[in-house]
Tab-separated table of C-alpha atoms and ligand atoms in Angstrom:
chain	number	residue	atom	x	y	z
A	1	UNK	CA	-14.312	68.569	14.695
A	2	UNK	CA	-13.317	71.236	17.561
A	3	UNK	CA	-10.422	73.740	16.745
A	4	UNK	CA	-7.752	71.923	18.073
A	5	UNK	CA	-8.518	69.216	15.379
A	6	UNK	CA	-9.103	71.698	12.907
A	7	UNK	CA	-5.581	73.533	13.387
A	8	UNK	CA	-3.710	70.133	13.373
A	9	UNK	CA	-5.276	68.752	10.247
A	10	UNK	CA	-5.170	71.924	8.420
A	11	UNK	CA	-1.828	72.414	7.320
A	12	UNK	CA	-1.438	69.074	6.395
A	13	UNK	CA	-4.016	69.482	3.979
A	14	UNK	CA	-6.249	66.919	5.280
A	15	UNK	CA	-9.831	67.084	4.850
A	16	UNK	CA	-11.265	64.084	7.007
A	17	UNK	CA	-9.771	61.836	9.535
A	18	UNK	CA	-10.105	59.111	7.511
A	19	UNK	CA	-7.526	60.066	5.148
A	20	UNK	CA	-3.829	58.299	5.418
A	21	UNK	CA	-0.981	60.171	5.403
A	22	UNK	CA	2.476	59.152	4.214
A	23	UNK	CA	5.498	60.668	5.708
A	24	UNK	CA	8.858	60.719	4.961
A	25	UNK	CA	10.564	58.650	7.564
A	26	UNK	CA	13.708	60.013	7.673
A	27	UNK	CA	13.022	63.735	7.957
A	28	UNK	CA	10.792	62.793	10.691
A	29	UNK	CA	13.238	61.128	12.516
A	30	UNK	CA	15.209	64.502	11.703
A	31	UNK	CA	12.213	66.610	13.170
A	32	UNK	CA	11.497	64.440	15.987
A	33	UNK	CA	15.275	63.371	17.464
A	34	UNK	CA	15.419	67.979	16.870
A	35	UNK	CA	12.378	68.127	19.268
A	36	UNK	CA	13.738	65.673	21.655
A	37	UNK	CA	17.349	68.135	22.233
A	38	UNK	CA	15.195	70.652	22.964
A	39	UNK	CA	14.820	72.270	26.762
A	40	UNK	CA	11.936	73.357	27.779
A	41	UNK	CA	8.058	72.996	26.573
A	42	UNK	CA	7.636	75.747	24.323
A	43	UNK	CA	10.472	74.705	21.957
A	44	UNK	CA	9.219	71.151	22.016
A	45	UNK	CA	6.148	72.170	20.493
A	46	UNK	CA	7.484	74.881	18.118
A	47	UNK	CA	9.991	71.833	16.626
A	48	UNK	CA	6.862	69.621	16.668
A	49	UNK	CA	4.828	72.504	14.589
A	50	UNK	CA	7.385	72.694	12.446
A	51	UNK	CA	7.854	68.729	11.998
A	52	UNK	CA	3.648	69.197	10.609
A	53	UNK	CA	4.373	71.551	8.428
A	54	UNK	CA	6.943	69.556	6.587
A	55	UNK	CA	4.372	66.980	6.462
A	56	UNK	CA	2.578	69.727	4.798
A	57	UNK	CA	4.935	70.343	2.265
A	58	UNK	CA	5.798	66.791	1.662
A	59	UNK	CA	2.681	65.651	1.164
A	60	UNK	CA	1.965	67.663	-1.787
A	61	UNK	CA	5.493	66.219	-3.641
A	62	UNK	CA	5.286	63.876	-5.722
A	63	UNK	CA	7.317	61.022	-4.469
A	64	UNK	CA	4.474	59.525	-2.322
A	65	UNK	CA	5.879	55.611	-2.293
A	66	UNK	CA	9.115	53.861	-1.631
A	67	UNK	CA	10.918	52.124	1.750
A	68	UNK	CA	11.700	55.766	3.367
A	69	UNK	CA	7.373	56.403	3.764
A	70	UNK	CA	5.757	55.636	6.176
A	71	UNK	CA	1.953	55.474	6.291
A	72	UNK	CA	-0.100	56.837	9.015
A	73	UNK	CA	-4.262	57.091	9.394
A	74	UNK	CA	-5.079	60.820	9.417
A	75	UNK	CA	-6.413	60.137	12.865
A	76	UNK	CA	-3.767	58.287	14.579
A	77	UNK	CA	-1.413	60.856	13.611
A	78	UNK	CA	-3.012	63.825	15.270
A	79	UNK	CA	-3.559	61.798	18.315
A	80	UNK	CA	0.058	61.423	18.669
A	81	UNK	CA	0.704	64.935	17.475
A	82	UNK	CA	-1.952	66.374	20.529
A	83	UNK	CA	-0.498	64.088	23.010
A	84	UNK	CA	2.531	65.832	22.411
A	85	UNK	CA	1.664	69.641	22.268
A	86	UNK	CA	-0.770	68.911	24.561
A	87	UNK	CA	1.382	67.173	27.279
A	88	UNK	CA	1.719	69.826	30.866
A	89	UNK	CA	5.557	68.936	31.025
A	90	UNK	CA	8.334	68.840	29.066
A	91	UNK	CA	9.247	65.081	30.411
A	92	UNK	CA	5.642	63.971	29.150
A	93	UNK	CA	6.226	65.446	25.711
A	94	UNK	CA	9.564	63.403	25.193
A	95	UNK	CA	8.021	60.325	26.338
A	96	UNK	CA	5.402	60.950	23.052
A	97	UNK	CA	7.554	61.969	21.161
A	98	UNK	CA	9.554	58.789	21.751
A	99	UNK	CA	6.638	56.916	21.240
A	100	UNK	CA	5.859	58.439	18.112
A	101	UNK	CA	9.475	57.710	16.798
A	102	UNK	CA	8.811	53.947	17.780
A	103	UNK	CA	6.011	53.872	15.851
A	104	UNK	CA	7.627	55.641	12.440
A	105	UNK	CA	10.832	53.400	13.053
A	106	UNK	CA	9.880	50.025	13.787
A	107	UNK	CA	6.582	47.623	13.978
A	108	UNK	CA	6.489	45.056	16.835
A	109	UNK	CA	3.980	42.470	16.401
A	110	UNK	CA	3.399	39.073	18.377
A	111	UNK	CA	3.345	35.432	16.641
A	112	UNK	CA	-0.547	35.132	16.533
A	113	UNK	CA	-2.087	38.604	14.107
A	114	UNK	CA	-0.266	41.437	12.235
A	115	UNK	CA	-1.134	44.146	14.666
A	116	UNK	CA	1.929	46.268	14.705
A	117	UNK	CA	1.851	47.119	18.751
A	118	UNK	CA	4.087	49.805	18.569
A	119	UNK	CA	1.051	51.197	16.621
A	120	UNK	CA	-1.742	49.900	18.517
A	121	UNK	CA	-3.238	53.553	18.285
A	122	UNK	CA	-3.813	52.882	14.726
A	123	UNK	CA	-6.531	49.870	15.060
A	124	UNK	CA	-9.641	51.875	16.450
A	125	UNK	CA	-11.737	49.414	14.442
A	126	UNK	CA	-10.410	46.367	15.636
A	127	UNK	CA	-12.828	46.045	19.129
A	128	UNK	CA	-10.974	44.946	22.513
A	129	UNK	CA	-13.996	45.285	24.934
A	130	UNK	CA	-16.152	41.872	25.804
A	131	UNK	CA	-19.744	44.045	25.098
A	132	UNK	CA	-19.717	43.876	21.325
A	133	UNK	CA	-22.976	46.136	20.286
A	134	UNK	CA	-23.246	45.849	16.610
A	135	UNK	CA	-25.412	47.406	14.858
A	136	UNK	CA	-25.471	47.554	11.255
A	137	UNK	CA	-24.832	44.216	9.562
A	138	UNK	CA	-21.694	44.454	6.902
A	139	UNK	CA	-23.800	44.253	3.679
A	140	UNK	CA	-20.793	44.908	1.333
A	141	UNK	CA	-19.431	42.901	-1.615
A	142	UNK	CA	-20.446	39.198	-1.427
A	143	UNK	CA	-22.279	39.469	1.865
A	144	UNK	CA	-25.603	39.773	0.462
A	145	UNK	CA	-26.886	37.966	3.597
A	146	UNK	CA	-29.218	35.144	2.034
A	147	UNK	CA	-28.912	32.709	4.641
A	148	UNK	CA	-31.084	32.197	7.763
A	149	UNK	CA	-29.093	31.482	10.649
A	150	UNK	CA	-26.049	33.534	9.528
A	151	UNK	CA	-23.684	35.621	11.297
A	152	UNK	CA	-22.813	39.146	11.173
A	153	UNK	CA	-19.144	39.419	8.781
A	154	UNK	CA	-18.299	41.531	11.229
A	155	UNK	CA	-17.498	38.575	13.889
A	156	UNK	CA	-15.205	36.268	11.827
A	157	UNK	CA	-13.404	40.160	10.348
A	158	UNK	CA	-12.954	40.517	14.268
A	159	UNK	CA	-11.558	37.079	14.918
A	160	UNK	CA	-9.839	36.710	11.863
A	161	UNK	CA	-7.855	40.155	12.474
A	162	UNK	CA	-6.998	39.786	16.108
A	163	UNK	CA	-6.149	35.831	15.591
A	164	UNK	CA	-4.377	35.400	12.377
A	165	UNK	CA	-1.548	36.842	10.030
A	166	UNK	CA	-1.538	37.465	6.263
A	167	UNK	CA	-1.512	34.187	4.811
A	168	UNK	CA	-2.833	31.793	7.959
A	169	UNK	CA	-5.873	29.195	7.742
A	170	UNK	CA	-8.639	29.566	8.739
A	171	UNK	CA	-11.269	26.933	9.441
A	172	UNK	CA	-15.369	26.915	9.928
A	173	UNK	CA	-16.944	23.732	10.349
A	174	UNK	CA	-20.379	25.188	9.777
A	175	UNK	CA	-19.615	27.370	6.987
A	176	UNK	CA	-23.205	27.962	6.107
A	177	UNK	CA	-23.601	30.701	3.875
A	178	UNK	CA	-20.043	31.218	3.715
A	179	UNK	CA	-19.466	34.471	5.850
A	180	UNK	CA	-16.205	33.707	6.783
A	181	UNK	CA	-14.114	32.397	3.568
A	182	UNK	CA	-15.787	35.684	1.978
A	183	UNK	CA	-14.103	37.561	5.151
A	184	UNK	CA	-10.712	35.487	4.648
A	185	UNK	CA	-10.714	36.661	1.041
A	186	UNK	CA	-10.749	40.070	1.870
A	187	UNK	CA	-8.591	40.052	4.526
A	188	UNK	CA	-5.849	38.226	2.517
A	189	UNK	CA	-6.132	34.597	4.755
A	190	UNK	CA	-6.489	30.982	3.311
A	191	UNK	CA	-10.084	29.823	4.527
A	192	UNK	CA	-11.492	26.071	4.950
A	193	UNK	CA	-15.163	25.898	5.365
A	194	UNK	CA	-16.896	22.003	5.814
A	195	UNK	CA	-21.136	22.172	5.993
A	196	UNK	CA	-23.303	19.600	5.841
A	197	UNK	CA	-25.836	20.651	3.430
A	198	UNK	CA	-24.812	19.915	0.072
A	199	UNK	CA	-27.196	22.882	-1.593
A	200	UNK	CA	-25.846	25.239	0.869
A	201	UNK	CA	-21.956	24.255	0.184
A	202	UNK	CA	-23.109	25.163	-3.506
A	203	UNK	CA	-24.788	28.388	-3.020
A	204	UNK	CA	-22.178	29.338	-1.050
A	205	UNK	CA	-19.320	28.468	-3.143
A	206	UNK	CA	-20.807	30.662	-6.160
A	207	UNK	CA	-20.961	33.802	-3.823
A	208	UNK	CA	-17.272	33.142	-2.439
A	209	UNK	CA	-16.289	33.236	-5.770
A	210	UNK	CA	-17.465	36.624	-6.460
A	211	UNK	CA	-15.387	38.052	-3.974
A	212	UNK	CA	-11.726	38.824	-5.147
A	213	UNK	CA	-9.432	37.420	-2.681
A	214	UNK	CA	-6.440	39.410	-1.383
A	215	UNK	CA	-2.968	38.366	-1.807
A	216	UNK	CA	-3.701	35.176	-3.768
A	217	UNK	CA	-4.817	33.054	-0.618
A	218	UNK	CA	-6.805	29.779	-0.982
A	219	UNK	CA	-10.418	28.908	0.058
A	220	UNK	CA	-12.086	25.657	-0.257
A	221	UNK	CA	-15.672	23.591	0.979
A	222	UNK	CA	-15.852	20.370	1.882
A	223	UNK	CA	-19.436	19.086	2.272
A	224	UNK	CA	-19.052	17.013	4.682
A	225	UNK	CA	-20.021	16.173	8.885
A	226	UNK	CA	-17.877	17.938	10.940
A	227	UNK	CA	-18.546	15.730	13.720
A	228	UNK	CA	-17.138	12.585	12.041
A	229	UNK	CA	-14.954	14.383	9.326
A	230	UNK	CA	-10.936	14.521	9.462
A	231	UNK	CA	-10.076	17.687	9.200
A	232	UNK	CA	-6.541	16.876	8.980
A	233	UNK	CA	-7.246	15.436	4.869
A	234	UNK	CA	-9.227	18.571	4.582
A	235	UNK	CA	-6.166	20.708	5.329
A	236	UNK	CA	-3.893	18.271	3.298
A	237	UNK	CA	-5.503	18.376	0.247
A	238	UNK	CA	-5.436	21.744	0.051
A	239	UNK	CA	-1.157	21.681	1.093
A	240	UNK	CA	-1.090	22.950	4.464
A	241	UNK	CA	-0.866	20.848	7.822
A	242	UNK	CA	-2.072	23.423	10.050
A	243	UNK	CA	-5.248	25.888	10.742
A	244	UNK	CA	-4.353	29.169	12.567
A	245	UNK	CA	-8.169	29.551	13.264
A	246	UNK	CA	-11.116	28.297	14.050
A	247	UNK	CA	-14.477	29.291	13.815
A	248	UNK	CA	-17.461	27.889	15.241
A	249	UNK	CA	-20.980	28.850	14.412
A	250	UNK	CA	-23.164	25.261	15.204
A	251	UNK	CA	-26.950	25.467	15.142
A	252	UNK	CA	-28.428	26.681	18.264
A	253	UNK	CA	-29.603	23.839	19.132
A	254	UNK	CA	-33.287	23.192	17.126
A	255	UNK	CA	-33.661	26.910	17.099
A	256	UNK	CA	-33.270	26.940	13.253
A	257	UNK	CA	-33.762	23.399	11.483
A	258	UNK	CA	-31.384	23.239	8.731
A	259	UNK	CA	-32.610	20.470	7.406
A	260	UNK	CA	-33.504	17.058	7.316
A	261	UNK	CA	-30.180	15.094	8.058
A	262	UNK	CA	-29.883	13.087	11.431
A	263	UNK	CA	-26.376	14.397	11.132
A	264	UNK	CA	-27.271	17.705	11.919
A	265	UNK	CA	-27.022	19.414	14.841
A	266	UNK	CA	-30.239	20.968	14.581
A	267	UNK	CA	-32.250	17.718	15.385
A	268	UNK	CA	-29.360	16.384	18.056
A	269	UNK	CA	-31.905	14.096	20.129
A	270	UNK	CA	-31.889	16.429	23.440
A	271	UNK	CA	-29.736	19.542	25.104
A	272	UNK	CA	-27.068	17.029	26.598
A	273	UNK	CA	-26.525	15.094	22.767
A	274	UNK	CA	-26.431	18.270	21.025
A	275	UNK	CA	-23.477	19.816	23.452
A	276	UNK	CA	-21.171	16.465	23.689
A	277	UNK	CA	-21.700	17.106	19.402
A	278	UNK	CA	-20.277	20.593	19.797
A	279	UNK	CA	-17.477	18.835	22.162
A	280	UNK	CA	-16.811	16.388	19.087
A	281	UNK	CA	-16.332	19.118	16.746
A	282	UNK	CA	-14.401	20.694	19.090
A	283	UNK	CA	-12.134	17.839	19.664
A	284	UNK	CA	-11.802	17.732	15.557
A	285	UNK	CA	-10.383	21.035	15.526
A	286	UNK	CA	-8.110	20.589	17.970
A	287	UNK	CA	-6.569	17.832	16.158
A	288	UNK	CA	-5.770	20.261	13.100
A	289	UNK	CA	-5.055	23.342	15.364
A	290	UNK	CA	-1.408	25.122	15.746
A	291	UNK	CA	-0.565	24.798	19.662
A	292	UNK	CA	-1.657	28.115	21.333
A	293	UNK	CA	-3.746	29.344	18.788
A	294	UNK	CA	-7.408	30.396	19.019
A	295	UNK	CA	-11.117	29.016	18.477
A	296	UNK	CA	-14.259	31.219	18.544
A	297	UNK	CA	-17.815	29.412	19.041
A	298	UNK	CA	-20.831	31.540	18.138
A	299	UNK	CA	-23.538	30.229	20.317
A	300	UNK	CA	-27.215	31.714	21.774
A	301	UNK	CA	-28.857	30.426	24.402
A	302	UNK	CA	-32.893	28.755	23.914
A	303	UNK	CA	-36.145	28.937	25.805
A	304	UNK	CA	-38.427	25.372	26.163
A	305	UNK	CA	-41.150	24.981	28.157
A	306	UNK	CA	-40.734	27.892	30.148
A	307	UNK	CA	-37.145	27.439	31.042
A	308	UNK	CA	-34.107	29.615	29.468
A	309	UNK	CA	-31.758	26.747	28.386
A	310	UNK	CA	-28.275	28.141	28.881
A	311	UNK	CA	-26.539	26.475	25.310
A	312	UNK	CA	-23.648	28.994	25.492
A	313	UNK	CA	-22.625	27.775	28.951
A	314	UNK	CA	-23.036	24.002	28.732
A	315	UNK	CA	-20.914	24.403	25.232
A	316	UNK	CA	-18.215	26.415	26.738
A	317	UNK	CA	-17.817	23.905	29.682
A	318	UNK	CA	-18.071	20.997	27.327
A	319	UNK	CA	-15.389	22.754	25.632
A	320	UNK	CA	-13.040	23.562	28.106
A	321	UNK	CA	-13.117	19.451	29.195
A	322	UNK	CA	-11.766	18.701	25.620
A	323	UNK	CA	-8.139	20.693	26.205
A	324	UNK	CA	-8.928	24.203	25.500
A	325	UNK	CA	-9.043	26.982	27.943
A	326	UNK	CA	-11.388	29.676	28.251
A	327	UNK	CA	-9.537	33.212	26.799
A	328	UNK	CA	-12.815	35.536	27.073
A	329	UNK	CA	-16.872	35.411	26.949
A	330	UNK	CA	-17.598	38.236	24.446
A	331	UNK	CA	-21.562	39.056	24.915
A	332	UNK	CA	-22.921	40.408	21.827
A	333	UNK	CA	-26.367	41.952	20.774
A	334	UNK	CA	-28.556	40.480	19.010
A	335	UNK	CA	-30.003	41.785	16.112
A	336	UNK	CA	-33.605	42.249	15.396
A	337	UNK	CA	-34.622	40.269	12.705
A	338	UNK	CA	-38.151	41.808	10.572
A	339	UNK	CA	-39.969	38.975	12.178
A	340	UNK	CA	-39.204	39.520	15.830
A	341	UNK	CA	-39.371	43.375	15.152
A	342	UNK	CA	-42.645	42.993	13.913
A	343	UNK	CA	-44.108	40.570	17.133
A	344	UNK	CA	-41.880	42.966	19.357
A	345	UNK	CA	-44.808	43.945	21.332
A	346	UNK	CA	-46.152	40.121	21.525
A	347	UNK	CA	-42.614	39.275	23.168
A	348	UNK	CA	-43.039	42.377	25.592
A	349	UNK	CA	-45.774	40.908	26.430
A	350	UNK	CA	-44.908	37.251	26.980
A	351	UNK	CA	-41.809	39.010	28.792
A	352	UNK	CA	-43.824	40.285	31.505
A	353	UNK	CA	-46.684	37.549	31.604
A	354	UNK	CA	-43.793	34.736	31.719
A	355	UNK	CA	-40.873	36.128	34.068
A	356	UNK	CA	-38.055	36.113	31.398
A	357	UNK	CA	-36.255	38.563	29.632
A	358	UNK	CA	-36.461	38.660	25.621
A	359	UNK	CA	-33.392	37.083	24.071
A	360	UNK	CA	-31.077	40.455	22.987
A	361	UNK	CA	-27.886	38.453	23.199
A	362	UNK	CA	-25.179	36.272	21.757
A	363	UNK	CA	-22.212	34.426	23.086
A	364	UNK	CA	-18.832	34.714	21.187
A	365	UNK	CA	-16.880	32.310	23.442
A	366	UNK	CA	-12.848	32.715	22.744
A	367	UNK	CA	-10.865	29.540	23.329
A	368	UNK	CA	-7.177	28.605	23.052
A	369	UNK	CA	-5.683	25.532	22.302
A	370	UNK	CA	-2.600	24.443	25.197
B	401	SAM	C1	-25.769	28.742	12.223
B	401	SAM	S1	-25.449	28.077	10.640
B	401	SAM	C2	-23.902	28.782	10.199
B	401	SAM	C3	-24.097	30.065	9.448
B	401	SAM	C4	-22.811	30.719	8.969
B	401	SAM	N1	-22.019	31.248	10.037
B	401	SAM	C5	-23.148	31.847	8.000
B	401	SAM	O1	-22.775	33.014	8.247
B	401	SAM	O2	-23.825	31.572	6.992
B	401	SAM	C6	-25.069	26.413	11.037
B	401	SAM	C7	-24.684	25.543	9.861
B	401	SAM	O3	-24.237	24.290	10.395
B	401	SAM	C8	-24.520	23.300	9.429
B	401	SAM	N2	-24.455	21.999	10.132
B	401	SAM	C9	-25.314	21.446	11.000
B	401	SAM	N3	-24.874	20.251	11.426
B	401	SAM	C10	-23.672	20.056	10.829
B	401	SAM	C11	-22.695	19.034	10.881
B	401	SAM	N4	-22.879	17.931	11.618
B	401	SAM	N5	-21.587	19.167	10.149
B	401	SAM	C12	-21.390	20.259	9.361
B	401	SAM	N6	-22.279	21.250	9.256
B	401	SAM	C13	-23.390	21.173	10.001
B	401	SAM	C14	-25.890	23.689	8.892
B	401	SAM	O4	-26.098	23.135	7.618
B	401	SAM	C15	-25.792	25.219	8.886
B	401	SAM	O5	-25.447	25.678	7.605
């Protein structure tokens, strides 16, 4: 932390930026509309010292709860508070200011996720940039990452934060492992999941269980073929008509075989059969999805017989033919797996003996139902 940081934290009492702190709303209103009288830049700030050292004092009352709090992260705070004392004009601090009494007063949020935009400063976590470089798999709780082929929680917690509210469905017609209905537990939505494999719907639905859900939502499997399955009795028997979200994650191709069954997608004949199967699960979903809301497809691309075979691309045109249009192309990187870190130098090798470039990337294509 520099000393700015340091003198903006410390009378609050807060030790990391991690920490929340609560706030009483209307003293702050009190402090702020105070600030907002005042005429020229000096006073501004004094009022605004002044309004953090009665978040000081507050914080160390008692009465920490209750509809007059509001909540802030430690770090969201300060950056309003040094956008304020830090602003070269007086007309730049008021326009903060204002903008921090938005944000204590009221929450403004749009009909697709719960992300209160008068607070967007609050969500550094949630990630708005198409280059997703993720590092460190989530290996918390119920994600004990068993399965070969699965994703990183990190992409349906993305998806599922940015695309859905408290208490939407969510559906994954390759559930695998079940990486997302653990994520919709957590994050308090209702989660459908259809595989194929029967042994993996059971493995699966013993971990789900271990994790608690939030806000007593529903999650259910269905072992079943998404490509001829109606998702619409999926949804029904569990009482909703609706999903809010989709998520995608097919075989790449016959990257991984999952196993034995015609059925899956892993031995689709060729390229061509394997992306009109995508298309068919695609078209499924669509059936079952609200109008304007969102489907993410987790796809790599393949290399046979010296050719890079672009999967990601021919499934996100197939897709955008079946009444969906494209929202974003997120390009994420892929993780090294023990094997491939192991042969790293092997691939090097190949690289430059072959012409190609070693695989370091995903596609997380964004789609949204018209
Ligand atoms: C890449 S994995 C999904 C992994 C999952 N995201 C996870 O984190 O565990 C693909 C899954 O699709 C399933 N699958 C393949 N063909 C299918 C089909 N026709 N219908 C339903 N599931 C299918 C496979 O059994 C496999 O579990």
């Amino acid at each position: 932390m520099d000393g700015i940081e340091d003198s903006l934290l410390f009378p609050i009492g807060l030790s990391t930026r991690s920490e929340l702190l609560t706030i009483d709303r209307e003293s702050a209103k009190q402090y702020l509309e105070n600030a907002l009288q005042s005429e020229d830049i000096g006073s501004v700030r004094s009022a605004v010292y002044q309004f953090v050292e009665e978040c000081s004092r507050s914080r160390s009352g008692k009465d920490k709860k209750g509809n007059g709090k509001v909540t802030f992260p430690a770090r969201s705070f300060e950056k309003h508070i040094r956008h304020i004392v830090e602003a070269h004009g007086i007309k730049r601090a008021k326009y903060y200011i204002v903008r921090l009494l938005k944000a204590i007063e009221t929450s403004r949020t749009t009909s697709i996720n719960d992300i209160n935009l008068n607070r967007w400063q609050d969500y550094d976590g949630i990630i708005t940039d198409s280059l997703w470089m993720l590092d460190k798999r989530d290996t918390s709780g119920a994600h004990v990452g068993w399965y070969w082929g699965n994703f990183v929680p990190q992409i349906p917690n993305q998806l599922i934060q940015r695309y859905t509210k408290k208490g939407d469905w969510v559906i994954d017609p390759f559930l695998g492992s079940g990486t997302t209905l653990i994520e919709c537990r957590r994050l308090g939505r209702n989660g459908i999941g259809v595989d194929l494999n029967a042994e993996v719907c059971r493995k699966a639905e013993a971990l789900i269980a271990t994790e608690r859900p939030r806000d007593d939502v529903r999650t259910a499997l269905f072992n079943a073929d998404s490509v001829t399955a109606d998702f619409g009795e999926f949804l029904k028997a569990c009482g909703t008509r609706r999903a809010h979200l989709a998520i995608l994650h097919p075989p790449y191709h016959d990257i991984i075989k999952f196993s034995d069954s015609s059925a899956d997608l892993s031995n689709a004949k060729d390229v061509t059969t394997f992306v009109s199967l995508v298309g068919d699960v695609a078209d499924n979903v669509r059936n079952v999805l609200a109008r304007r809301r969102y489907m993410g497809i987790v796809i790599g691309d393949k290399y046979s017989r010296g050719e890079w075979i672009p999967l990601g691309f021919y499934v996100m045109q197939e897709v955008m033919k079946r009444g969906f249009s494209l929202k974003s192309i997120v390009v994420k990187n892929f993780g090294e797996t023990r094997g491939k870190r192991n042969q790293k130098g092997l691939w090097r090798y190949r690289a430059l003996v072959g012409g190609f470039y070693v695989f370091k990337h995903e596609y997380i294509l964004i789609f949204r139902k018209e």
